[in-house]
C-alpha positions as a Python dict, from the first residue, in 0.01 Angstrom:
ca = {
    (1, 'X'): (0, 0, 0),
    (2, 'X'): (203, -316, 47),
    (3, 'X'): (579, -328, 45),
    (4, 'X'): (725, -428, -293),
    (5, 'X'): (1075, -503, -420),
    (6, 'X'): (1229, -569, -760),
    (7, 'X'): (1270, -941, -817),
    (8, 'X'): (1641, -915, -903),
    (9, 'X'): (1708, -725, -579),
    (10, 'X'): (1501, -973, -378),
    (11, 'X'): (1682, -1278, -523),
    (12, 'X'): (2016, -1112, -444),
    (13, 'X'): (1923, -1015, -87),
    (14, 'X'): (1768, -1358, -18),
    (15, 'X'): (2102, -1508, -132),
    (16, 'X'): (1966, -1705, -428),
    (17, 'X'): (2195, -1507, -662),
    (18, 'X'): (2554, -1399, -596),
    (19, 'X'): (2501, -1073, -786),
    (20, 'X'): (2208, -866, -908),
    (21, 'X'): (2344, -908, -1260),
    (22, 'X'): (2323, -1286, -1228),
    (23, 'X'): (1966, -1259, -1095),
    (24, 'X'): (1873, -1032, -1386),
    (25, 'X'): (2022, -1280, -1635),
    (26, 'X'): (1832, -1570, -1479),
    (27, 'X'): (1509, -1373, -1515),
    (28, 'X'): (1584, -1255, -1870),
    (29, 'X'): (1648, -1615, -1978),
    (30, 'X'): (1299, -1710, -1858),
    (31, 'X'): (1419, -1910, -1562),
    (32, 'X'): (1190, -1758, -1296),
    (33, 'X'): (816, -1806, -1257),
    (34, 'X'): (602, -1595, -1026),
    (35, 'X'): (260, -1678, -883),
    (36, 'X'): (89, -1357, -769),
    (37, 'X'): (-275, -1360, -654),
    (38, 'X'): (-308, -1715, -792),
    (39, 'X'): (-197, -1615, -1142),
    (40, 'X'): (126, -1781, -1262),
    (41, 'X'): (355, -1609, -1513),
    (42, 'X'): (707, -1637, -1643),
    (43, 'X'): (908, -1328, -1564),
    (44, 'X'): (1096, -1157, -1845),
    (45, 'X'): (1213, -837, -1677),
    (46, 'X'): (1421, -788, -1365),
    (47, 'X'): (1205, -488, -1280),
    (48, 'X'): (905, -710, -1195),
    (49, 'X'): (810, -669, -832),
    (50, 'X'): (740, -923, -559),
    (51, 'X'): (537, -883, -241),
    (52, 'X'): (510, -1106, 64),
    (53, 'X'): (279, -1398, -18),
    (54, 'X'): (404, -1441, -376),
    (55, 'X'): (542, -1778, -482),
    (56, 'X'): (860, -1809, -689),
    (57, 'X'): (983, -2112, -884),
    (58, 'X'): (1323, -2138, -1045),
    (59, 'X'): (1603, -2385, -1106),
    (60, 'X'): (1925, -2373, -910),
    (61, 'X'): (2205, -2630, -945),
    (62, 'X'): (1976, -2870, -1135),
    (63, 'X'): (1715, -2852, -857),
    (64, 'X'): (1372, -2694, -885),
    (65, 'X'): (1325, -2440, -603),
    (66, 'X'): (973, -2340, -496),
    (67, 'X'): (951, -2074, -226),
    (68, 'X'): (702, -1833, -77),
    (69, 'X'): (817, -1475, -23),
    (70, 'X'): (776, -1395, 347),
    (71, 'X'): (952, -1061, 370),
    (72, 'X'): (1135, -785, 188),
    (73, 'X'): (1504, -748, 269),
    (74, 'X'): (1659, -410, 341),
    (75, 'X'): (2009, -541, 272),
    (76, 'X'): (2203, -854, 174),
    (77, 'X'): (2273, -990, 517),
    (78, 'X'): (2413, -1319, 646),
    (79, 'X'): (2243, -1649, 546),
    (80, 'X'): (2046, -1668, 872),
    (81, 'X'): (1893, -1327, 801),
    (82, 'X'): (1825, -1416, 438),
    (83, 'X'): (1633, -1732, 538),
    (84, 'X'): (1377, -1512, 715),
    (85, 'X'): (1275, -1368, 376),
    (86, 'X'): (1121, -1693, 244),
    (87, 'X'): (986, -2037, 326),
    (88, 'X'): (1038, -2345, 113),
    (89, 'X'): (731, -2513, -36),
}
């Protein structure tokens, strides 16, 4: 079984959202797209899970961000630690 994490928690720990509540709102407003096993979908619930290898697309500060999930964070650490959780596409 692969390691999974809720998308709102992952966005918070990877430092793309200042709070889990903000991450959940971004998802609820339809602002996050997930590509899992080659199938793209717009996320509607913060409880959706991500695994390493998934691709995420969302807007941040008027810029489209496309990243690949590389790891699952155990905590919200410093920026250098958070950058190990993803790679930019």
